[in-house]
Amino acid sequence: MTEHDLIQGCIREDKDCQRELFNRYAGKMLTVTRRYARHRPEAEDLLQDAFIKVFNNLKKFEGKGSFEGWIRRITVNTALKNYNKSSFQKENIGLPDYHDSPVDAEAVSNLTEEELLKEIAQLPEGYRVVFNLYVIEGFSHKEIADALGIGESTSRSQLVKARKLLQEKLAHFRTLLGFAFMALGFWLK
Amino acid sequence: MKDNKNTDKLLRDKLNGYESPVPAGLFEAIDAQRKEKKSKPLLPWYAAAGAAALTVIAVGLFFFLTETEKENAVQTTDRAVVTTENPTVTAEENSFEINKETAALPSEKSPAIIVEAKTDKTAAVREKTQTITEHKTATAAENKINFIADEKPAVQTEITPVAVTDLEDSQKDFTETAENTPEDTPIAEEKAVLTAEEKAARENIVVSPLASKDFFNTDTRYAAMPKIECGWESRKLYIYFDALTSLDMAFRSFDVRSPESAAYATLRNETEQIQESFSVGFRASVVTANGFAVRTGLNYSKIREPITQRIYEEEARIITTENEFGEVLSIDTIYETNILEFRGRNSHKLLDIPLLVGYEFDRPKYNFAFNTGAYLNILARQQGSILNPAGEIVSIDSDNRNRYNVFKDNVGLSLFGSVAVNYKITPAIHFIFEPYARYYLDSFTLDSHELEQRYFTAGMQVGLRLKM
């Protein structure tokens, strides 16, 4: 079934088409909501809300751009709305300027997706949202500032802190991994 | 920077293509939730608003139509009184027909129109009393009571509730009287000039005050009504529709249900501030001629309470300084304090039906009113976050399935009192200034919660009043 047929079927409220559409995109969108949510149940709630909006607004999809991108945008907006309901705002008081610290690319490539998601989920909420919007969604700091109702400088500093924290976590993970390999080597000997 | 871009791309590629395992039953949950929403054609408060509006319109129409019918009935009575003055009558033309069906109407339902008459000129009639009942909401034609204005016998007719048989006898007597009346009786030339009261005075006729055109003049209406029982329907009623909005202050109090909760109450008081609130609504009033008013309608109010909570995070950073040979020269620990400030916009949204009574003083340019009564809550919803007893920030959103469920969805009755000054822009449109106070009798929180959360609100309502 083509994407167009699937969409038309969903508009007609065809249950099979709706299920097929859900099966096709739910996994990827759950990855999106897991990046924003504090825990798995919240991510599933967000996914549920997002797909209700998708099904209710399918008529509005004009076919411009990718359908997956349209669903992803709805999912991200649902997550942001949830975040904005209980907005954390970060104030820097007496902190030195942070220099942008790069995240170790090798560590990123070595980690599985689940491990990466787990590390991102452990970031403080404000950092996590900014990190997701900037790094994964490709928002600019101005767009992030508008979406979250914070200053651009706040967005920048939160991104830097998020990278730093993630770098530390990945380094820690890498150390543990190194120890594990060493232990394995000794054991094999 | 370039490193970051590479890593970002790596992360993006890795995560965007990844499909998380979706738990079974999620699609069914989505489908069920969509069906549930579709099965609710109207949100509860819209349904309630519609019901209240219909009630108000129905009440308004009822009183409005009652007024119109009453005026018709009074006109009929006027005509009846005047026609009894006409001295000339012929047997054929004096057709005083009484329909059985009309006469059989329950007398207790039709006490409004009573006309008494006695004859001095016709002996046969003088000895009998003619008794007729006329239903107030029927016109003269419907009741088949036909007075022929210019050819009426000079009789005084007393009309009070009687049984059907009496009415039949009376009809017979009336016909006999008409036959015995001389045909050459002079025609009264002044018939068109005299008022009902003047004629009554000349002929010793007892005239119902309802027949007077001045009946609704409050100075004269009670002047002579010895035999009239003046019920609710005999009074003039006014209908008003008010559209109101107000700026309020909500004063909250926390009462602890156990002494252990005192610290929690203090924490809540410190983190949740009072902010100006507002309400909008409409109201319909029915006001009697002597100023008593009954009011109802629909009111939406929003109590706003911003929450601010600072969370202090301390982070220790260890900085190791090494020389060029890699030897550690010093190890320093730097403590950084981050302050996370949580800011939320909490609100309690309430939908109420006002049930008020009042008293109004009417002046040419102003109208003053006192109102009191109760607001009946039909829906209460919350939005925002609060601290739970453990000091954690938790959602209280009514829409959130995982919310910290401590608030009622109906907060019951609240007592209301207000003083209103209505400026008459035109006779039909008034501008309303109405300072008011409202006290919620019940706590907003469930009995299982540690704290009782009560409110008292005060504010200034302004709006427009439309006189129907």
XYZ file of C-alpha atoms in Angstrom:
657
model
C 0.000 0.000 0.000
C 1.401 3.382 -0.978
C 1.693 6.212 1.483
C -1.055 8.123 -0.322
C -3.456 5.180 -0.124
C -2.627 4.757 3.507
C -3.400 8.396 4.250
C -6.672 8.286 2.330
C -7.658 5.115 4.177
C -6.959 6.755 7.513
C -9.043 9.772 6.521
C -11.912 7.358 5.783
C -11.374 6.018 9.313
C -10.330 2.621 7.945
C -9.054 0.774 11.006
C -6.593 -1.403 9.047
C -5.008 1.630 7.409
C -4.729 3.383 10.764
C -3.057 0.363 12.295
C -0.680 0.077 9.346
C 0.242 3.766 9.595
C 0.797 3.413 13.318
C 2.987 0.321 12.865
C 5.005 2.091 10.193
C 5.896 5.179 12.216
C 5.282 4.453 15.897
C 8.738 3.010 16.550
C 10.583 6.046 15.177
C 8.244 8.468 16.904
C 8.633 6.624 20.191
C 12.373 7.241 19.839
C 11.553 10.945 19.467
C 9.316 11.067 22.518
C 11.800 9.070 24.583
C 14.378 11.775 23.963
C 12.074 14.410 25.459
C 10.298 12.469 28.173
C 11.551 11.902 31.667
C 10.677 8.235 31.630
C 9.236 5.544 29.414
C 5.559 5.832 30.524
C 5.641 9.552 29.787
C 7.155 8.829 26.373
C 4.325 6.403 25.608
C 1.738 8.964 26.728
C 3.320 11.546 24.446
C 3.318 9.082 21.560
C -0.343 8.366 22.178
C -1.228 12.080 22.212
C 0.843 12.687 19.101
C -0.847 9.927 17.099
C -4.302 11.116 18.147
C -3.366 14.510 16.684
C -1.978 12.842 13.576
C -5.182 10.866 12.955
C -7.399 13.860 13.713
C -5.466 16.198 11.427
C -4.602 13.964 8.488
C -6.896 15.986 6.236
C -4.625 18.967 6.782
C -1.562 17.200 5.390
C -1.110 18.825 2.012
C 1.464 16.413 0.653
C 4.210 19.009 0.728
C 7.386 17.560 2.187
C 7.772 14.123 3.651
C 4.928 12.538 5.565
C 7.332 11.211 8.166
C 8.651 14.734 8.675
C 5.074 15.953 9.205
C 4.413 13.286 11.831
C 7.764 14.009 13.466
C 6.906 17.700 13.706
C 3.607 16.919 15.389
C 5.377 14.565 17.787
C 8.049 17.125 18.688
C 5.404 19.836 19.168
C 3.428 17.528 21.447
C 6.548 16.908 23.510
C 7.331 20.624 23.668
C 3.812 21.468 24.744
C 4.118 18.964 27.541
C 7.467 20.430 28.532
C 6.189 24.004 28.480
C 3.359 23.110 30.838
C 5.921 22.747 33.592
C 8.730 24.886 32.355
C 12.047 24.759 34.032
C 14.122 27.827 33.490
C 17.777 27.819 34.156
C 19.451 30.755 35.751
C 23.204 31.003 35.848
C 24.385 32.605 39.013
C 28.126 33.063 39.472
C 29.071 30.452 36.926
C 32.193 30.819 34.828
C 31.845 30.905 31.090
C 31.785 27.492 29.621
C 33.688 26.659 26.511
C 31.973 24.345 24.122
C 33.336 20.904 24.775
C 32.969 18.451 21.904
C 31.263 15.141 22.497
C 33.529 12.251 21.677
C 32.476 11.017 18.239
C 34.094 7.662 18.779
C 32.164 7.107 21.974
C 28.948 8.005 20.180
C 29.631 5.576 17.373
C 30.475 2.799 19.812
C 27.273 3.130 21.782
C 24.070 1.447 20.724
C 20.957 3.551 20.145
C 19.387 2.297 23.360
C 22.504 3.238 25.309
C 22.520 6.683 23.725
C 18.851 7.210 24.531
C 19.510 6.149 28.095
C 22.362 8.649 28.412
C 20.284 11.460 26.912
C 17.394 10.636 29.223
C 19.686 11.146 32.196
C 20.370 14.765 31.261
C 18.492 17.366 33.321
C 15.206 18.247 31.660
C 16.127 21.734 30.446
C 19.434 20.560 29.000
C 17.832 17.578 27.381
C 15.172 19.546 25.550
C 17.627 22.120 24.208
C 20.088 19.395 23.236
C 17.382 17.492 21.348
C 16.074 20.543 19.555
C 19.499 21.788 18.520
C 21.404 18.604 17.819
C 18.748 16.182 16.575
C 15.932 18.438 15.287
C 18.315 21.037 13.876
C 16.656 24.100 15.430
C 18.632 27.325 15.721
C 19.074 28.939 19.129
C 16.586 31.614 18.160
C 13.985 29.005 17.240
C 14.636 27.184 20.508
C 14.340 30.426 22.449
C 10.979 31.154 20.790
C 9.677 27.624 21.266
C 10.586 27.413 24.943
C 10.148 31.037 25.952
C 13.743 31.422 27.085
C 16.595 33.669 26.004
C 18.977 32.705 23.239
C 21.880 32.908 25.657
C 20.095 30.492 27.971
C 19.647 28.117 25.076
C 23.341 28.355 24.222
C 24.538 27.798 27.760
C 22.162 24.885 28.262
C 23.432 23.270 25.082
C 27.029 23.674 26.211
C 26.222 22.175 29.589
C 24.291 19.369 27.991
C 27.244 18.518 25.747
C 29.608 18.663 28.671
C 27.460 16.404 30.791
C 26.969 13.990 27.946
C 30.691 13.990 27.241
C 31.371 13.155 30.884
C 28.811 10.390 30.839
C 30.191 8.950 27.622
C 33.760 9.170 28.933
C 32.667 7.408 32.066
C 30.970 4.785 29.954
C 34.084 4.445 27.827
C 36.252 3.949 30.930
C 33.893 1.260 32.158
C 34.013 -0.336 28.743
C 37.825 -0.222 28.796
C 37.869 -1.908 32.190
C 35.464 -4.509 30.889
C 37.693 -5.290 27.919
C 40.738 -5.445 30.146
C 38.947 -7.816 32.476
C 37.899 -9.903 29.516
C 41.482 -9.972 28.253
C 42.794 -11.103 31.638
C 40.098 -13.700 31.893
C 40.880 -15.079 28.416
C 44.517 -15.302 29.263
C 33.220 23.247 16.472
C 33.822 20.952 13.548
C 34.051 18.045 16.004
C 30.673 18.984 17.364
C 29.112 19.041 13.932
C 30.450 15.611 13.146
C 29.250 14.218 16.426
C 25.874 15.903 16.039
C 25.436 14.353 12.614
C 26.447 10.985 13.951
C 23.938 11.280 16.774
C 21.215 12.515 14.441
C 21.722 9.690 11.966
C 21.843 7.126 14.666
C 18.763 8.240 16.570
C 16.539 9.387 13.712
C 16.636 6.008 12.069
C 16.167 4.022 15.229
C 12.815 2.415 15.955
C 12.056 1.859 19.610
C 10.051 -1.246 20.416
C 6.419 -0.195 20.778
C 4.464 -1.868 23.561
C 1.473 -3.943 22.517
C -1.955 -2.399 22.902
C -0.885 1.184 22.295
C -2.804 1.447 19.036
C -5.924 0.081 20.738
C -5.518 2.683 23.476
C -5.273 5.438 20.855
C -8.315 4.113 19.033
C -10.315 3.901 22.255
C -9.337 7.421 23.264
C -10.362 8.807 19.888
C -13.703 7.040 20.068
C -14.261 8.373 23.560
C -13.639 11.918 22.393
C -15.913 11.479 19.388
C -18.737 10.128 21.535
C -18.789 13.402 23.424
C -20.529 15.728 20.996
C -20.271 18.653 23.382
C -17.951 19.390 26.225
C -19.743 19.231 29.580
C -19.600 22.956 30.217
C -20.997 23.745 26.789
C -23.871 21.377 27.445
C -24.479 22.975 30.824
C -24.251 26.446 29.287
C -26.771 25.493 26.655
C -29.153 24.037 29.225
C -28.883 27.111 31.431
C -29.407 29.448 28.485
C -32.491 27.519 27.394
C -33.864 27.615 30.930
C -33.335 31.352 31.132
C -34.949 31.950 27.745
C -37.888 29.688 28.643
C -38.436 31.539 31.945
C -38.155 34.876 30.151
C -40.624 33.879 27.448
C -43.051 32.504 30.009
C -43.186 35.752 31.938
C -43.198 37.832 28.794
C -46.133 35.926 27.299
C -47.984 35.951 30.606
C -47.710 39.725 30.623
C -49.112 40.000 27.091
C -52.055 37.781 27.883
C -52.786 39.653 31.062
C -53.000 42.907 29.129
C -55.450 41.304 26.711
C -57.588 40.201 29.608
C -57.610 43.673 31.141
C -58.749 45.187 27.876
C -61.636 42.733 27.765
C -62.701 43.740 31.247
C -62.611 47.406 30.314
C -65.023 46.745 27.533
C -67.336 44.754 29.750
C -67.579 47.514 32.339
C -68.321 50.170 29.759
C -71.010 48.151 28.059
C -72.943 47.661 31.305
C -73.544 51.413 31.216
C -75.568 51.354 28.045
C -79.186 51.849 28.937
C -80.752 50.684 25.708
C -81.232 47.120 24.822
C -83.274 44.952 22.535
C -84.116 41.374 23.161
C -82.390 40.162 20.036
C -79.305 42.277 20.362
C -78.620 41.655 24.001
C -76.948 38.372 23.420
C -75.104 37.448 26.517
C -73.880 34.027 25.700
C -72.010 31.911 28.113
C -70.219 28.955 26.811
C -70.403 25.907 29.039
C -66.862 24.979 28.304
C -65.584 28.366 29.353
C -67.639 28.445 32.445
C -66.422 25.056 33.473
C -62.847 26.249 33.738
C -61.538 25.745 37.263
C -62.329 28.834 39.180
C -59.124 28.776 41.233
C -57.111 29.182 38.047
C -58.873 32.304 36.957
C -59.282 34.741 39.779
C -57.900 37.752 38.004
C -60.936 39.194 36.256
C -63.973 39.820 38.378
C -66.692 42.257 37.472
C -69.663 42.873 39.671
C -72.877 44.487 38.575
C -76.327 44.994 40.051
C -79.391 46.372 38.364
C -81.721 48.997 39.696
C -83.783 49.318 36.568
C -84.977 45.803 35.946
C -86.825 44.112 38.761
C -86.395 40.652 37.381
C -82.707 41.054 37.256
C -82.391 42.902 40.540
C -83.570 39.866 42.461
C -81.073 37.586 40.882
C -77.360 37.638 40.802
C -75.679 36.886 37.526
C -72.418 35.097 38.011
C -69.948 34.522 35.262
C -66.402 33.306 35.331
C -63.941 34.360 32.717
C -60.550 32.733 32.361
C -57.873 35.356 32.440
C -55.875 34.015 29.542
C -58.784 33.766 27.151
C -59.994 36.614 25.015
C -63.594 37.746 25.116
C -64.299 36.132 21.791
C -62.854 32.800 22.907
C -64.995 32.821 25.992
C -68.061 33.652 23.937
C -69.024 36.421 26.274
C -70.461 38.930 23.865
C -71.430 42.326 25.101
C -73.037 44.439 22.441
C -71.659 47.798 23.385
C -74.398 50.171 22.298
C -77.395 48.048 23.131
C -76.660 46.691 26.569
C -79.331 46.613 29.295
C -78.728 48.840 32.220
C -77.808 46.022 34.488
C -75.094 45.524 36.996
C -73.591 42.121 36.559
C -71.674 40.357 39.236
C -69.266 37.832 37.825
C -67.811 35.302 40.194
C -67.015 31.599 39.848
C -70.122 29.418 39.757
C -71.197 25.971 38.733
C -72.323 25.270 35.173
C -75.962 24.803 36.087
C -76.071 28.213 37.747
C -74.691 29.734 34.610
C -77.352 28.147 32.463
C -80.055 29.529 34.748
C -78.436 32.905 34.671
C -78.375 32.934 30.901
C -82.079 32.225 30.858
C -82.768 34.998 33.360
C -80.722 37.392 31.336
C -82.763 36.729 28.246
C -85.978 37.303 30.159
C -84.655 40.569 31.513
C -83.764 41.756 28.083
C -87.238 41.017 26.778
C -88.820 43.053 29.569
C -86.647 46.068 28.943
C -88.433 48.928 27.145
C -87.074 49.533 23.692
C -87.436 53.281 23.921
C -84.912 53.737 26.724
C -82.757 56.790 25.872
C -79.368 56.045 24.398
C -76.500 57.270 26.557
C -74.676 59.891 24.569
C -71.793 60.179 26.965
C -70.765 56.551 26.579
C -67.660 57.311 24.642
C -66.529 60.071 27.003
C -66.789 58.601 30.455
C -64.120 56.433 31.885
C -64.944 53.189 33.521
C -64.397 54.631 36.997
C -66.572 57.670 36.395
C -69.367 55.553 35.080
C -69.023 53.195 37.946
C -69.293 56.063 40.380
C -72.446 57.341 38.698
C -74.104 53.973 38.550
C -72.846 52.610 41.881
C -70.975 49.924 40.028
C -68.149 48.253 41.874
C -65.315 48.270 39.385
C -62.390 45.938 39.581
C -59.085 47.756 39.996
C -57.836 45.596 37.163
C -60.187 47.467 34.889
C -58.385 50.691 35.640
C -55.775 51.895 33.242
C -53.871 53.217 36.229
C -53.589 49.804 37.773
C -49.887 49.565 37.114
C -49.281 52.955 38.624
C -47.885 51.987 42.019
C -49.398 55.086 43.671
C -52.962 54.230 42.775
C -52.992 50.511 42.264
C -53.949 49.591 45.820
C -56.505 52.434 46.190
C -59.713 50.477 45.838
C -59.499 46.755 45.560
C -61.587 45.363 48.389
C -62.548 42.129 46.708
C -59.447 41.455 44.679
C -56.850 38.893 45.613
C -53.787 40.210 43.932
C -51.552 37.254 43.011
C -48.091 37.088 41.453
C -49.505 37.189 37.962
C -51.219 40.473 38.597
C -47.921 42.288 39.061
C -45.790 43.791 36.366
C -42.535 41.905 35.786
C -39.405 43.076 34.080
C -36.877 40.845 32.360
C -33.208 41.777 32.136
C -30.240 40.079 30.537
C -26.810 40.933 31.915
C -23.422 40.231 30.332
C -20.722 40.547 32.979
C -16.979 40.347 33.327
C -14.875 40.975 36.391
C -11.399 41.343 37.735
C -11.047 39.452 40.994
C -8.639 38.709 43.775
C -8.730 35.215 45.190
C -7.676 34.790 48.804
C -6.609 31.262 49.638
C -6.239 29.551 52.959
C -4.667 26.213 53.802
C -6.067 24.344 56.777
C -4.164 21.296 57.926
C -6.031 18.075 58.459
C -3.349 16.827 60.852
C -0.590 18.643 62.765
C 2.089 16.827 60.747
C 0.997 18.686 57.639
C 1.826 22.125 59.010
C 5.216 22.215 57.297
C 3.636 21.208 54.013
C 1.065 23.991 54.335
C 3.884 26.488 54.899
C 5.746 25.161 51.855
C 2.666 25.504 49.675
C 1.992 28.999 50.954
C 5.552 30.051 50.214
C 5.665 28.658 46.699
C 2.188 29.551 45.412
C 1.405 33.231 45.096
C -1.874 35.055 44.682
C -2.490 36.686 41.357
C -5.402 38.671 39.933
C -8.116 36.410 38.569
C -11.104 37.017 36.342
C -14.561 35.795 35.517
C -17.122 36.191 32.747
C -20.761 35.270 32.603
C -24.284 36.128 31.706
C -27.310 36.454 33.908
C -31.051 36.780 33.442
C -33.189 38.610 35.984
C -36.900 38.726 36.602
C -37.809 41.817 38.649
C -41.246 42.601 40.064
C -42.737 46.090 40.030
C -41.915 46.482 43.688
C -38.257 45.638 43.150
C -37.793 42.007 44.120
C -35.530 40.141 41.739
C -34.646 36.545 40.938
C -31.519 35.933 38.878
C -29.777 33.005 37.261
C -27.369 32.342 34.407
C -23.898 30.928 33.891
C -20.534 32.067 35.190
C -16.996 31.038 34.309
C -14.211 32.057 36.653
C -10.512 31.414 36.708
C -8.454 31.613 39.888
C -4.800 32.101 39.023
C -1.865 31.186 41.244
C 1.675 31.306 39.891
C 4.086 28.877 41.502
C 7.799 29.502 41.906
C 10.177 27.014 43.398
C 13.951 27.279 43.463
C 16.003 24.121 43.438
C 19.628 24.414 44.383
C 22.113 22.042 42.754
C 25.702 21.911 43.886
C 28.301 20.473 41.571
C 31.902 19.728 42.551
C 34.581 19.977 39.869
C 38.048 18.617 40.468
C 40.792 20.456 38.597
C 44.148 18.785 38.421
C 47.179 20.851 37.422
C 50.113 18.966 35.924
C 53.544 20.030 34.824
C 55.060 19.278 31.457
C 56.208 15.870 32.670
C 52.730 14.844 33.678
C 53.367 15.184 37.382
C 50.447 16.405 39.418
C 51.207 19.770 40.899
C 47.891 20.478 42.560
C 44.379 19.237 42.831
C 41.660 21.830 43.364
C 37.991 21.312 43.969
C 35.633 23.989 42.718
C 32.023 23.972 43.864
C 29.504 25.398 41.442
C 25.987 26.179 42.521
C 23.289 26.044 39.931
C 19.871 27.353 40.723
C 17.011 25.797 38.883
C 13.929 27.910 39.165
C 10.638 26.255 38.480
C 7.922 28.623 37.394
C 4.413 27.424 36.747
C 1.096 29.067 36.006
C -1.479 27.305 38.113
C -5.151 27.922 37.679
C -8.507 26.681 38.916
C -11.234 26.971 36.290
C -14.789 26.953 37.561
C -18.149 26.884 35.868
C -21.104 27.881 38.056
C -24.813 28.574 37.882
C -25.722 31.629 39.984
C -28.964 31.350 41.944
C -29.598 34.817 43.358
C -32.321 36.944 44.840
C -32.150 40.690 45.041
C -33.877 43.956 45.616
C -33.698 46.926 43.276
C -34.368 50.621 43.715
C -35.267 52.239 40.457
C -34.356 55.853 39.843
C -34.696 57.832 36.616
C -31.026 57.659 35.705
C -29.746 54.887 37.972
C -30.813 51.621 39.386
C -29.401 50.303 42.688
C -29.503 46.651 43.602
C -28.546 44.310 46.416
C -28.008 40.679 45.555
C -27.385 37.589 47.571
C -27.550 33.866 47.007
C -25.392 30.958 45.981
C -23.303 29.845 43.045
C -23.790 26.191 42.210
C -20.592 24.726 40.803
C -21.021 22.341 37.904
C -17.387 21.873 36.907
C -13.952 22.507 38.392
C -10.697 21.889 36.538
C -7.079 22.524 37.427
C -3.976 23.340 35.444
C -0.362 23.561 36.525
C 1.880 21.967 39.117
C 2.259 22.023 42.872
C 4.628 20.568 45.391
C 3.592 17.302 46.931
C 4.278 16.569 50.615
C 7.670 15.094 49.613
C 8.643 18.434 48.068
C 8.513 17.171 44.490
C 6.921 19.212 41.734
C 3.940 17.293 40.424
C 1.339 18.036 37.797
C -2.255 18.807 38.797
C -3.526 19.121 35.220
C -7.042 17.751 34.983
C -6.141 16.516 31.488
C -3.115 14.594 32.746
C -3.891 10.980 33.488
C -0.834 10.745 35.756
C -1.629 13.898 37.711
C -1.343 14.296 41.450
C -5.041 13.805 41.988
C -5.979 15.849 45.025
C -8.523 18.325 43.648
C -12.263 17.867 43.337
C -13.955 18.143 39.968
C -16.888 19.900 41.619
C -16.394 22.332 44.485
C -20.056 22.637 45.472
C -21.754 25.784 46.663
C -20.314 29.222 47.199
C -22.108 32.107 48.888
C -22.394 35.328 46.947
C -23.209 38.908 47.840
C -23.056 42.087 45.788
C -24.158 45.685 45.539
C -24.842 46.987 42.064
C -25.166 50.422 40.557
C -26.629 50.349 37.076
C -26.295 53.474 34.972
C -29.036 53.804 32.358
C -27.364 54.588 29.068
C -30.780 54.305 27.433
C -34.017 53.074 29.030
C -33.246 49.605 27.655
C -29.459 49.425 28.056
C -27.727 49.862 31.408
C -24.077 49.821 32.379
C -23.418 47.668 35.442
C -20.912 48.296 38.242
C -21.150 45.521 40.766
C -18.583 44.951 43.504
C -19.038 41.503 44.944
C -17.669 38.919 47.360
C -17.897 35.169 47.128
C -17.027 32.508 49.679
C -16.579 28.853 48.765
C -18.152 26.667 51.406
C -16.162 23.540 50.535
C -12.484 22.814 50.236
C -11.147 22.484 46.705
C -9.151 19.422 47.744
C -10.335 15.873 48.285
C -10.824 14.637 51.824
C -7.858 12.303 51.423
C -5.428 15.198 50.917
C -3.349 16.595 53.764
C -4.622 20.136 53.333
C -7.978 21.823 52.996
C -7.645 24.496 50.356
C -10.343 27.151 50.608
C -11.019 30.355 48.731
C -12.660 33.700 49.182
C -12.863 35.924 46.136
C -13.773 39.561 45.778
C -13.870 41.737 42.738
C -15.642 44.266 40.585
C -18.077 43.078 37.963
C -18.800 45.359 35.052
C -21.087 44.709 32.141
C -24.117 45.619 30.143
C -27.752 45.024 30.987
C -30.435 44.678 28.380
C -34.019 45.371 29.407
C -36.512 43.212 27.541
